[in-house]
XYZ file of C-alpha atoms in Angstrom:
771
model
C 4.120 74.454 41.627
C 4.459 75.282 45.301
C 1.670 72.659 46.114
C 3.833 69.962 44.425
C 7.055 71.112 46.367
C 5.191 71.005 49.716
C 3.671 67.622 48.922
C 7.085 66.159 47.928
C 8.729 67.624 51.040
C 5.946 66.268 53.326
C 6.399 62.845 51.593
C 10.179 62.885 51.836
C 10.308 64.050 55.546
C 7.901 61.200 56.378
C 10.296 58.822 54.467
C 13.205 60.281 56.430
C 11.456 59.701 59.728
C 11.061 56.080 58.731
C 14.469 55.392 57.170
C 16.565 57.454 59.493
C 14.671 56.792 62.730
C 17.817 55.733 64.594
C 19.465 59.090 63.743
C 16.515 61.172 64.157
C 15.042 59.673 67.343
C 16.056 62.662 69.546
C 14.410 65.206 67.306
C 11.513 63.068 66.035
C 8.831 65.168 67.720
C 10.099 68.376 66.282
C 10.371 66.899 62.773
C 6.764 65.563 62.989
C 5.505 68.883 64.129
C 7.262 70.578 61.207
C 5.767 68.085 58.878
C 2.186 68.543 60.160
C 2.655 72.306 59.902
C 3.534 71.953 56.270
C 0.564 69.753 55.691
C -1.716 72.532 57.089
C 0.083 75.148 54.909
C -0.619 73.013 51.772
C -4.305 73.556 52.233
C -3.937 77.118 51.047
C -1.571 76.528 48.191
C -3.825 75.244 45.434
C -5.736 78.521 45.057
C -2.708 80.647 45.608
C -0.879 78.839 42.814
C -3.766 79.695 40.456
C -3.509 83.422 41.472
C 0.241 83.894 41.256
C 0.053 85.328 37.651
C -2.318 88.136 38.604
C -0.697 89.263 41.851
C 3.064 89.678 42.529
C 2.407 89.656 46.347
C 0.792 86.237 46.070
C 3.632 84.964 43.902
C 6.050 86.231 46.648
C 4.005 84.522 49.305
C 4.001 81.101 47.483
C 7.803 81.566 46.848
C 8.379 81.982 50.625
C 6.514 78.838 51.488
C 8.265 76.841 48.748
C 11.721 78.216 50.132
C 10.710 77.168 53.708
C 9.655 73.664 52.546
C 13.043 73.296 50.788
C 14.898 74.409 53.826
C 12.971 72.002 56.051
C 14.024 69.101 53.940
C 17.618 70.307 53.805
C 17.865 70.830 57.578
C 16.583 67.183 58.265
C 18.686 65.561 55.570
C 21.870 67.271 56.375
C 21.571 66.444 60.057
C 20.712 62.786 59.311
C 23.595 62.410 56.879
C 26.052 63.803 59.453
C 24.818 61.418 62.181
C 24.769 58.496 59.744
C 28.291 59.137 58.509
C 29.678 57.840 61.869
C 27.439 54.726 62.138
C 30.277 52.392 60.741
C 32.971 53.853 62.871
C 34.352 51.862 65.946
C 32.976 52.164 69.459
C 35.746 54.477 70.650
C 35.287 56.805 67.785
C 31.585 56.861 68.215
C 32.169 57.656 71.869
C 34.523 60.514 70.942
C 31.845 61.889 68.701
C 29.172 61.983 71.472
C 29.674 65.582 72.444
C 29.613 66.681 68.855
C 26.347 64.680 68.417
C 24.864 66.650 71.433
C 25.869 69.978 69.896
C 24.366 68.914 66.553
C 20.986 67.923 68.153
C 20.863 71.316 69.904
C 21.669 72.977 66.612
C 18.972 71.290 64.579
C 16.542 71.869 67.280
C 17.213 75.491 67.064
C 17.102 75.513 63.246
C 13.616 73.795 63.362
C 12.407 76.155 65.884
C 13.510 79.145 63.755
C 11.849 77.580 60.777
C 8.573 77.143 62.761
C 8.697 80.792 63.616
C 9.294 81.722 59.979
C 6.375 79.625 58.833
C 4.241 81.359 61.493
C 5.126 84.755 60.009
C 4.343 83.475 56.513
C 0.979 82.072 57.655
C 0.201 85.427 59.383
C 0.762 87.347 56.120
C -1.791 85.237 54.228
C -4.790 87.500 54.859
C -2.784 90.595 54.050
C -2.091 89.077 50.570
C -5.804 88.217 50.064
C -5.372 84.495 50.051
C -8.314 83.935 52.230
C -10.894 85.444 49.874
C -9.928 83.785 46.621
C -12.542 83.593 43.908
C -15.120 85.953 45.427
C -16.148 88.203 42.387
C -12.689 88.112 40.814
C -11.773 86.998 37.403
C -8.854 84.513 37.431
C -5.898 84.827 35.096
C -6.875 81.378 33.696
C -10.332 82.592 32.724
C -8.778 85.606 30.925
C -6.617 83.245 29.000
C -9.662 81.141 28.075
C -11.499 84.153 26.596
C -8.418 85.002 24.465
C -8.462 81.447 23.136
C -12.064 80.997 22.117
C -12.533 80.287 18.425
C -15.134 80.471 15.751
C -15.208 79.194 12.209
C -16.219 82.560 10.748
C -12.869 84.498 10.699
C -10.858 82.243 8.399
C -7.234 83.284 7.783
C -6.727 83.809 4.002
C -2.999 84.084 4.400
C -2.504 80.386 5.531
C 0.829 79.006 4.433
C 2.221 75.483 4.180
C -1.058 73.633 4.885
C -2.048 72.806 1.320
C -1.117 69.164 1.409
C -2.612 68.362 4.772
C -5.793 70.252 3.899
C -6.220 68.113 0.870
C -5.687 64.931 2.960
C -8.095 66.037 5.620
C -10.820 66.811 3.205
C -10.419 63.450 1.581
C -10.611 61.770 4.945
C -13.883 63.440 5.646
C -15.355 62.613 2.379
C -14.521 58.904 2.469
C -17.433 56.509 1.584
C -17.893 55.107 5.152
C -21.333 55.132 6.673
C -20.082 54.848 10.145
C -19.485 57.890 12.263
C -15.748 58.599 12.138
C -13.456 60.984 14.125
C -10.743 62.766 12.406
C -8.192 64.464 14.808
C -5.646 67.301 14.249
C -2.988 67.472 17.049
C -0.040 69.842 17.558
C 1.429 72.253 20.065
C -0.315 75.481 21.029
C -0.115 77.879 18.172
C 0.726 75.394 15.570
C -2.348 76.303 13.444
C -4.787 73.460 14.360
C -7.778 75.783 14.559
C -6.635 77.642 11.416
C -6.485 74.372 9.549
C -9.781 73.118 10.966
C -11.460 76.391 9.727
C -10.047 75.945 6.245
C -11.389 72.274 6.082
C -14.687 73.286 7.714
C -15.407 76.024 5.120
C -14.034 73.896 2.098
C -16.588 73.928 -0.692
C -16.632 70.075 -1.008
C -17.155 69.714 2.839
C -20.026 72.320 2.793
C -21.678 70.356 -0.079
C -21.377 66.897 1.509
C -22.629 67.724 5.035
C -26.057 69.039 5.338
C -25.588 69.839 9.014
C -22.530 71.464 10.486
C -21.651 72.867 13.843
C -18.473 74.292 15.622
C -17.712 74.516 19.222
C -14.598 75.533 21.166
C -14.284 73.268 24.100
C -11.185 74.586 25.922
C -9.536 73.364 29.081
C -12.308 74.423 31.469
C -15.450 73.657 29.539
C -19.110 73.991 30.580
C -20.801 70.930 29.318
C -24.280 72.416 29.227
C -22.974 75.538 27.404
C -21.382 73.341 24.932
C -24.453 71.389 24.231
C -26.544 74.764 23.876
C -23.999 76.077 21.467
C -24.201 73.183 19.073
C -28.121 73.062 19.244
C -28.177 76.767 18.381
C -26.189 76.235 15.227
C -28.562 73.450 14.088
C -31.873 75.363 14.586
C -33.375 78.713 13.729
C -32.704 81.038 16.614
C -35.949 82.128 18.256
C -36.699 83.508 21.727
C -38.716 80.365 22.448
C -35.601 78.119 21.638
C -33.347 80.324 23.871
C -35.799 80.158 26.743
C -36.275 76.507 26.368
C -32.522 75.692 26.212
C -31.805 77.828 29.362
C -34.505 75.756 31.379
C -33.296 72.351 30.105
C -31.218 70.049 32.288
C -28.126 68.241 31.030
C -29.978 65.070 30.084
C -32.647 66.946 28.216
C -30.059 68.941 26.300
C -28.340 65.591 25.253
C -31.613 64.174 24.139
C -32.476 67.204 22.019
C -28.978 67.340 20.336
C -29.203 63.602 19.607
C -32.643 64.122 18.052
C -31.334 67.034 15.945
C -28.498 64.977 14.584
C -30.173 61.545 14.281
C -31.168 61.673 10.680
C -28.428 63.956 9.541
C -25.071 63.671 7.706
C -23.425 66.008 10.138
C -20.026 67.453 10.661
C -19.232 68.784 14.166
C -15.892 70.416 14.956
C -14.649 70.079 18.527
C -11.943 72.679 18.763
C -9.312 72.552 21.458
C -10.325 69.469 23.349
C -8.121 69.017 26.441
C -9.638 66.147 28.288
C -10.774 62.711 27.327
C -13.821 63.235 29.645
C -15.029 66.096 27.361
C -15.153 63.752 24.433
C -16.826 61.014 26.284
C -19.711 63.188 27.412
C -20.596 64.011 23.801
C -19.745 60.819 21.942
C -21.687 58.506 24.201
C -24.745 60.377 24.820
C -25.229 63.217 22.208
C -23.585 62.151 18.851
C -25.559 59.364 17.127
C -23.721 56.862 15.027
C -26.646 55.623 12.830
C -25.035 55.062 9.386
C -25.302 58.508 7.989
C -21.637 59.092 7.135
C -21.296 61.615 9.841
C -17.920 63.001 10.948
C -16.418 64.786 13.967
C -13.354 66.802 13.414
C -11.417 67.165 16.704
C -8.443 69.362 17.405
C -6.299 68.982 20.479
C -2.751 69.524 21.959
C -2.891 66.135 23.586
C -2.304 62.983 21.459
C -3.975 60.816 24.133
C -7.266 62.625 23.684
C -7.151 62.068 19.900
C -6.328 58.428 20.320
C -8.965 58.007 22.935
C -11.582 59.442 20.546
C -10.731 56.998 17.779
C -8.073 54.399 18.564
C -8.255 52.988 14.952
C -6.965 56.127 13.257
C -3.772 58.018 13.615
C -4.299 61.704 14.204
C -2.938 64.319 11.695
C -0.052 65.911 13.467
C 0.812 69.499 12.615
C 4.540 70.146 12.634
C 6.025 73.617 12.692
C 6.576 75.413 9.466
C 9.762 75.161 7.622
C 12.191 77.981 7.202
C 10.842 79.248 3.783
C 7.128 78.836 4.667
C 7.831 80.774 7.876
C 9.433 83.532 5.855
C 6.554 83.794 3.324
C 3.968 83.958 6.086
C 5.956 86.568 7.992
C 6.159 88.700 4.860
C 2.362 88.501 4.382
C 1.663 89.514 8.024
C 4.453 92.146 8.375
C 4.177 93.812 5.016
C 0.575 93.242 3.937
C -0.057 93.831 0.272
C 3.666 94.817 -0.031
C 4.572 91.186 0.521
C 4.017 90.590 -3.208
C 6.703 92.969 -4.071
C 9.166 91.202 -1.740
C 11.085 92.465 1.420
C 13.073 95.663 1.271
C 16.709 94.536 1.165
C 17.723 96.455 4.332
C 15.057 94.656 6.319
C 15.572 91.085 5.021
C 18.331 90.089 7.388
C 16.508 91.258 10.578
C 13.256 90.051 9.177
C 14.530 86.483 8.661
C 16.024 86.434 12.099
C 12.573 87.482 13.543
C 10.898 84.770 11.572
C 13.507 82.245 12.739
C 12.842 83.237 16.361
C 9.189 82.223 15.903
C 10.312 78.663 15.562
C 7.925 77.838 12.725
C 4.907 78.625 14.968
C 2.226 80.217 12.770
C 0.508 82.018 15.636
C 3.729 83.531 16.746
C 4.560 84.731 13.236
C 1.005 86.109 12.924
C 1.343 88.121 16.154
C 4.751 89.417 15.456
C 3.997 90.159 11.851
C 0.728 91.990 12.905
C 2.790 94.143 15.333
C 5.204 95.083 12.663
C 2.510 95.894 10.204
C 1.421 98.977 12.243
C 4.986 100.246 12.603
C 7.397 102.082 10.459
C 9.261 99.998 8.001
C 12.626 100.825 9.340
C 15.597 98.579 10.259
C 15.759 100.279 13.663
C 12.126 99.504 14.478
C 12.484 95.882 13.417
C 15.697 95.486 15.422
C 13.871 96.800 18.538
C 11.172 94.169 18.056
C 13.813 91.436 17.648
C 15.729 92.525 20.649
C 12.521 92.431 22.695
C 11.035 89.469 21.031
C 9.914 87.559 24.105
C 8.366 90.662 25.757
C 6.392 91.478 22.572
C 5.150 87.889 22.229
C 4.235 87.306 25.912
C 2.147 90.349 26.605
C -0.947 89.505 28.628
C -3.240 90.469 25.819
C -1.372 88.571 23.034
C -3.258 85.501 21.807
C 0.055 83.726 21.202
C 1.126 84.314 24.874
C -2.277 83.100 26.021
C -2.202 79.925 24.077
C 1.275 79.049 25.267
C 0.417 79.888 28.894
C -2.724 77.729 28.719
C -0.649 74.683 27.876
C 1.511 75.324 30.935
C -1.432 76.102 33.150
C -3.206 72.815 32.330
C -0.224 70.707 33.358
C -0.545 68.711 36.608
C 1.684 70.231 39.249
C 4.388 67.479 39.005
C 4.625 68.055 35.173
C 4.926 71.788 35.721
C 8.081 71.050 37.728
C 9.460 68.771 35.032
C 8.593 71.243 32.295
C 10.329 74.172 34.106
C 13.450 72.073 34.725
C 13.763 71.640 30.917
C 14.211 75.361 30.673
C 17.709 74.987 32.355
C 18.987 73.424 29.077
C 20.405 75.747 26.375
C 18.211 76.768 23.367
C 17.967 74.154 20.618
C 19.445 71.448 22.942
C 18.780 67.872 22.145
C 18.277 66.430 25.578
C 19.096 62.757 26.419
C 16.003 61.324 28.100
C 18.137 58.884 30.001
C 20.085 61.704 31.516
C 16.843 63.692 32.178
C 15.432 60.701 34.037
C 18.453 60.365 36.193
C 18.225 64.045 37.132
C 14.633 63.987 37.866
C 14.918 60.892 40.137
C 17.935 62.438 41.803
C 15.994 65.537 42.497
C 13.267 63.401 44.137
C 10.345 64.819 42.156
C 8.963 61.392 41.221
C 6.097 60.261 43.337
C 6.751 57.307 45.431
C 5.699 53.844 43.965
C 4.851 50.626 45.768
C 7.610 48.545 44.208
C 11.354 49.306 44.198
C 13.327 51.012 41.409
C 10.104 52.417 39.672
C 11.048 55.955 39.910
C 12.805 55.729 36.562
C 9.641 54.296 34.997
C 7.669 57.174 36.490
C 10.076 59.711 35.069
C 9.980 58.188 31.647
C 6.090 58.173 31.844
C 6.305 62.037 32.550
C 8.582 62.462 29.509
C 5.965 60.718 27.406
C 3.198 62.800 28.961
C 4.929 66.097 28.142
C 5.458 64.814 24.547
C 1.848 63.732 24.231
C 0.724 67.183 25.357
C 3.084 68.735 22.812
C 5.023 70.662 25.403
C 8.130 68.700 24.437
C 9.118 67.550 21.046
C 10.509 64.024 20.296
C 14.003 64.441 18.830
C 15.025 60.715 18.348
C 13.213 57.347 18.984
C 14.839 53.946 19.565
C 14.019 50.951 17.415
C 11.504 49.805 19.984
C 9.688 53.297 19.757
C 10.875 54.583 23.053
C 11.825 58.228 23.298
C 15.617 58.513 23.223
C 16.096 62.283 23.111
C 13.817 65.389 23.151
C 13.920 69.093 22.593
C 11.837 72.034 23.804
C 10.398 74.567 21.191
C 12.233 77.931 21.658
C 9.007 79.751 22.625
C 7.961 77.179 25.161
C 11.496 77.377 26.568
C 11.057 81.141 26.820
C 7.869 80.479 28.746
C 9.539 77.990 31.124
C 12.338 80.582 31.805
C 9.843 83.393 32.424
C 7.629 81.214 34.743
C 10.698 79.895 36.535
C 12.195 83.416 37.084
C 8.778 84.677 38.287
C 8.773 81.924 40.859
C 12.427 82.199 41.685
C 12.530 78.583 40.588
C 15.835 78.745 38.734
C 18.313 81.015 37.158
C 20.417 80.938 33.954
C 23.925 82.508 34.319
C 25.316 83.465 30.908
C 27.135 86.715 31.091
C 29.954 87.953 33.310
C 27.620 90.592 34.717
C 24.976 88.260 35.956
C 24.311 88.289 39.636
C 23.412 84.947 41.140
C 20.311 85.225 43.275
C 20.742 84.270 46.923
C 17.455 82.427 46.492
C 18.282 80.305 43.532
C 17.733 76.549 43.951
C 18.602 75.518 40.424
C 21.379 77.155 38.353
C 22.480 76.600 34.776
C 25.673 78.261 33.756
C 25.863 78.876 29.964
C 28.686 80.034 27.845
C 30.855 82.024 30.354
C 33.746 83.965 28.674
C 37.027 82.195 28.823
C 38.745 84.896 30.970
C 36.228 84.966 33.724
C 34.683 81.712 34.750
C 33.349 82.352 38.172
C 30.227 81.956 40.236
C 30.779 85.034 42.258
C 30.755 85.335 45.972
C 27.162 84.426 46.473
C 26.445 81.142 48.046
C 22.779 80.325 47.168
C 21.108 77.099 48.518
C 21.525 75.360 45.235
C 19.975 71.911 44.603
C 21.088 71.547 40.929
C 24.103 73.045 39.319
C 24.395 72.448 35.572
C 27.211 73.660 33.186
C 26.874 73.967 29.373
C 29.498 75.273 26.847
C 31.820 76.162 29.718
C 35.498 75.582 29.181
C 36.793 75.844 32.641
C 35.373 76.551 36.041
C 36.615 76.653 39.685
C 34.283 75.257 42.402
C 34.434 75.531 46.151
C 32.305 72.708 47.307
C 31.973 73.909 50.929
C 29.636 76.588 49.463
C 27.329 74.081 47.876
C 26.438 71.673 50.661
C 22.816 71.318 49.600
C 23.548 70.169 46.054
C 21.761 67.132 44.810
C 22.818 67.463 41.158
C 26.261 68.539 39.783
C 26.668 68.161 36.056
C 30.132 69.092 34.593
C 29.650 67.309 31.259
C 32.147 68.766 28.667
C 33.815 71.186 31.175
C 37.449 70.838 30.351
C 38.574 71.133 33.920
C 42.404 71.520 34.108
C 42.621 69.969 37.460
C 41.279 66.938 39.473
C 38.072 66.913 41.388
C 38.654 68.617 44.792
C 38.686 66.242 47.788
C 36.251 68.552 49.465
C 33.525 66.882 47.240
C 32.707 64.913 50.397
C 31.225 68.087 51.852
C 28.337 67.801 49.379
C 26.719 65.004 51.486
C 23.343 65.058 49.641
C 24.774 64.705 46.134
C 22.739 62.259 44.051
C 23.947 62.945 40.552
C 27.560 63.587 39.593
C 28.167 64.100 35.862
C 31.820 64.099 34.734
C 31.312 62.942 31.165
C 34.084 64.137 28.758
C 35.793 66.278 31.353
C 39.648 66.446 31.633
C 39.609 65.204 35.219
C 42.210 62.554 35.485
C 41.610 61.063 39.016
C 38.866 61.012 41.574
C 39.614 61.509 45.184
C 38.916 58.917 47.773
C 36.348 61.278 49.316
C 33.888 60.490 46.539
C 33.301 57.191 48.461
C 31.685 59.223 51.242
C 28.767 60.258 49.018
C 26.286 57.687 50.483
C 23.237 59.114 48.616
C 24.903 59.234 45.113
C 22.583 57.556 42.576
C 24.299 58.356 39.309
C 28.108 58.607 38.480
C 28.784 59.316 34.852
C 32.496 59.153 34.003
C 32.309 58.308 30.281
C 34.955 59.401 27.873
C 34.577 60.142 24.116
C 38.088 58.981 23.288
C 39.915 55.850 24.449
C 42.936 57.658 25.621
C 40.937 59.895 28.002
C 41.203 57.958 31.315
C 40.142 58.626 34.870
C 41.817 56.848 37.680
C 39.390 55.726 40.415
C 40.391 54.416 43.889
C 38.577 51.301 45.062
C 35.560 53.055 46.632
C 32.588 52.257 44.352
C 31.506 49.589 46.670
C 30.847 52.164 49.371
C 28.309 53.999 47.277
C 25.286 52.078 48.697
C 22.698 54.171 46.878
C 24.308 53.953 43.506
C 21.890 53.107 40.721
C 23.668 54.058 37.488
C 27.497 53.794 36.944
C 28.754 54.795 33.440
C 32.440 53.711 33.726
C 33.856 53.960 30.144
C 37.424 55.284 30.568
C 37.607 54.279 34.264
C 40.891 52.786 35.539
C 41.588 51.110 38.835
C 44.908 49.780 40.076
C 43.217 46.735 41.638
C 40.193 44.765 40.619
C 37.270 47.072 41.183
C 34.997 45.866 44.023
C 31.361 46.452 43.191
C 29.597 43.494 44.898
C 26.845 44.260 47.371
C 25.392 47.353 45.449
C 21.808 46.159 45.786
C 20.404 49.334 44.187
C 22.593 49.207 41.078
C 20.496 49.068 37.858
C 22.940 50.112 35.176
C 26.687 49.183 34.972
C 28.144 50.277 31.707
C 31.766 50.380 30.487
C 33.147 47.954 32.998
C 36.165 45.737 32.284
C 35.871 41.979 31.943
C 38.432 41.301 34.830
C 36.425 43.555 37.142
C 33.218 41.564 36.429
C 34.950 38.238 37.070
C 36.405 39.330 40.504
C 32.971 40.085 41.900
C 29.925 38.010 43.000
C 27.483 39.424 40.525
C 24.471 37.788 42.139
C 24.693 40.354 44.977
C 23.713 43.006 42.506
C 20.024 42.216 42.823
C 18.713 45.195 40.826
C 21.092 45.060 37.910
C 19.216 45.248 34.545
C 21.755 46.772 32.069
C 25.340 45.629 31.841
C 28.044 46.825 29.412
C 31.385 45.103 29.448
C 34.720 45.821 27.717
C 36.193 42.478 26.509
C 39.477 41.603 24.719
C 41.101 38.668 23.074
C 41.951 37.086 26.422
C 38.461 37.347 27.834
C 36.699 33.948 28.293
C 33.238 34.852 27.116
C 31.820 31.382 27.980
C 33.086 31.852 31.580
C 31.606 35.312 31.621
C 28.259 34.017 30.564
C 28.260 31.326 33.270
C 29.293 33.985 35.764
C 26.316 36.102 34.772
C 23.749 33.350 34.363
C 22.512 33.569 37.910
C 21.983 37.319 37.928
C 18.279 37.170 37.997
C 17.401 40.809 37.146
C 19.714 41.090 34.059
C 17.829 41.933 30.864
C 20.231 43.872 28.689
C 23.897 42.990 27.838
C 26.289 44.944 25.849
C 29.729 43.613 24.872
C 32.306 46.159 23.566
C 35.349 44.940 21.667
C 37.745 46.952 19.625
C 40.603 45.899 17.250
C 40.432 42.241 18.233
C 39.004 39.130 16.638
C 36.277 37.925 18.963
C 34.993 35.180 16.913
C 36.827 32.203 18.312
C 35.874 33.152 21.861
C 32.369 34.608 21.534
C 30.454 31.597 22.817
C 28.306 30.656 25.771
C 25.584 33.236 25.228
C 22.953 30.573 25.326
C 23.451 30.343 29.119
C 22.055 33.771 29.570
C 18.318 32.757 29.822
C 17.200 36.079 31.354
C 18.748 38.298 28.782
C 16.252 39.782 26.168
C 18.416 42.377 24.629
C 21.952 41.924 23.297
C 24.265 44.420 21.705
C 27.597 43.681 20.162
C 29.935 46.498 19.273
C 33.397 46.850 17.833
C 35.729 45.937 15.000
C 36.494 42.625 16.508
C 33.229 41.133 15.321
C 33.487 39.512 11.877
C 30.559 37.200 12.013
C 27.583 36.404 14.250
C 28.322 34.250 17.358
C 27.474 30.597 17.302
C 24.651 30.863 19.770
C 22.387 33.454 21.443
C 20.459 33.930 24.656
C 17.328 31.684 24.209
C 14.860 34.374 25.039
C 16.448 37.143 23.047
C 14.020 39.597 21.437
C 16.315 42.323 20.305
C 19.874 42.202 18.794
C 21.876 45.233 17.921
C 25.090 45.385 15.987
C 27.218 48.458 15.773
C 30.624 49.502 14.440
C 31.382 45.809 13.414
C 33.351 44.496 10.492
C 30.586 42.083 9.294
C 31.186 41.822 5.518
C 27.817 40.137 4.735
C 24.380 41.032 5.898
C 23.575 38.349 8.517
C 19.778 39.221 8.440
C 19.329 37.895 4.828
C 19.544 34.314 6.346
């Protein structure tokens, strides 16, 4: 994690030196020295990151480096933004600011000097924390997790619940009359029961009868290829001292050749349990597993969908979902009550027992661990309530297999995906998270790696969502019709893991009771469900970068205390007052979420937010309006503007916003008063039209917008049909959405390159697609 933060900060400070060279020229040398120092610090961080879980001192050391890196970026960005803020002022004003500029230069020089001293002290403490001697005769936390994870087909769980149907399907798949070698894959999140299911199939009577040669090997995330080959060979041959000596002396190629010969004339079944990397499959499939028409099979389990699809692109993997409520309850009873499960649950324990089962989130391994814990305890309501109240602690104990399996999933993530995963922990339990919103936040935070072309950070962020879903760290909640992820959720136990890791690393904090104290070191703060009578953030002024509110009715903010904010999300906060004009003090703000707030007017000072990328002012109801002065054109970094409910006394000026990609909820008149060809990055456009809107003129007006791909026309309570013409002029539009009760039939023409048409909330009486 810290390695990622340092890498991002080094990259961004380099970008700042290039982009803000005019404003940083007098401190360029100091900034470059600071950047080079961070590069050298980064050399020690990879090993330190791996050791954080075993040593709190190392965790604190890494935390100090990360905090210093953040402070370095803040110092440079805030200074550059202050100097840049006067670039458009007149000569006399700039001259008047000259003494202030000298004072600011002296101040940033002292701040950088202080930060250098701080980094020197951190570096000097490295040997004290044992960072220098990593890996010398010590067992890493990751290796301990791997030992807990190792599987064998011998100890089959007889209490398996809810797998009857999928077991039958898997057995049938393995027994199909196909002479080619086939790969059958089981995927699912850690603890979903993949290994348990594979054991059941492996030991099935029909499978044992069909395959005269069977072997099982647990691959894991840090596999030893030669050990893997030896393990399979040992299962295929009588164990003798001669065989063992020979295998130990064999090189990799010899082992591959021996395994290939052992399997060549056999109808074999090999289970590769817990495969994490495509490379692990490639090694075995290409050189050691013959495909010679013997109807052989490989059964593969993985948390990663990409691995399964790589192993056999022609077959969809079998995906294990979490157990339903009743299956979870039945498995819990078997594990927690043992033989007594047949007699049912004692009435006084049922309510708390069902809540414990629910907290396991349908994850069989979690149910098994918690049930096993309760089996050895007194069957009293007090004892079961104690387990429920300390649920996360019981499940995440270092020697718990459930905790190990979940931690392995996190430990295997690339560093940038660890950041993304931890960020998801800020959202409340059971949240359905908009992927679009998540992408805007990640891009605003600056955690996406720089791409060669412009405006590709959003694409990189979506790729990271897909990667987390593919690894079963995040669950898909809703898909679009073109099979893109629209919303997602995080399993409760994985969210608990994210919170625990984030708190260990002082990464973020969740504030959900009046007694919570906000850490002075918090960079990311989520405020959840504060009581109505006391919505406050306390007197602490942490160096926050993200401040998110959920289920909070009202809050009072002093923006002078949050000058380092990049993200402020007030969605659904029913603020009883307008946004304070001091918002301009938050110079680095990149994401401002005001969706469904009671804010009735934005101050002119929002126009000073030069770095703002996303401004979301959408309103759920038509009568909820927000008045906006004519400042949008000043937001030169703006990428996404959601303007439904926005009102402006004069035609809104938006031309010249070269970074704008999304413009949604804008009025017809505002569009027609702007030269839309100046919006050179605009891809998505949503317009409110009425019965006076000349759609054909609109289409001609938009026909030269070269980047426009998606158009959405909103119309409510009007008959659009006589005027909905001219769409054929939009040659570049590939997606069209028509919404509102004003649509009674399809328009007379369409964009010639249209590939997707969406109709919603219309008054079409006949199905137009039948024709």
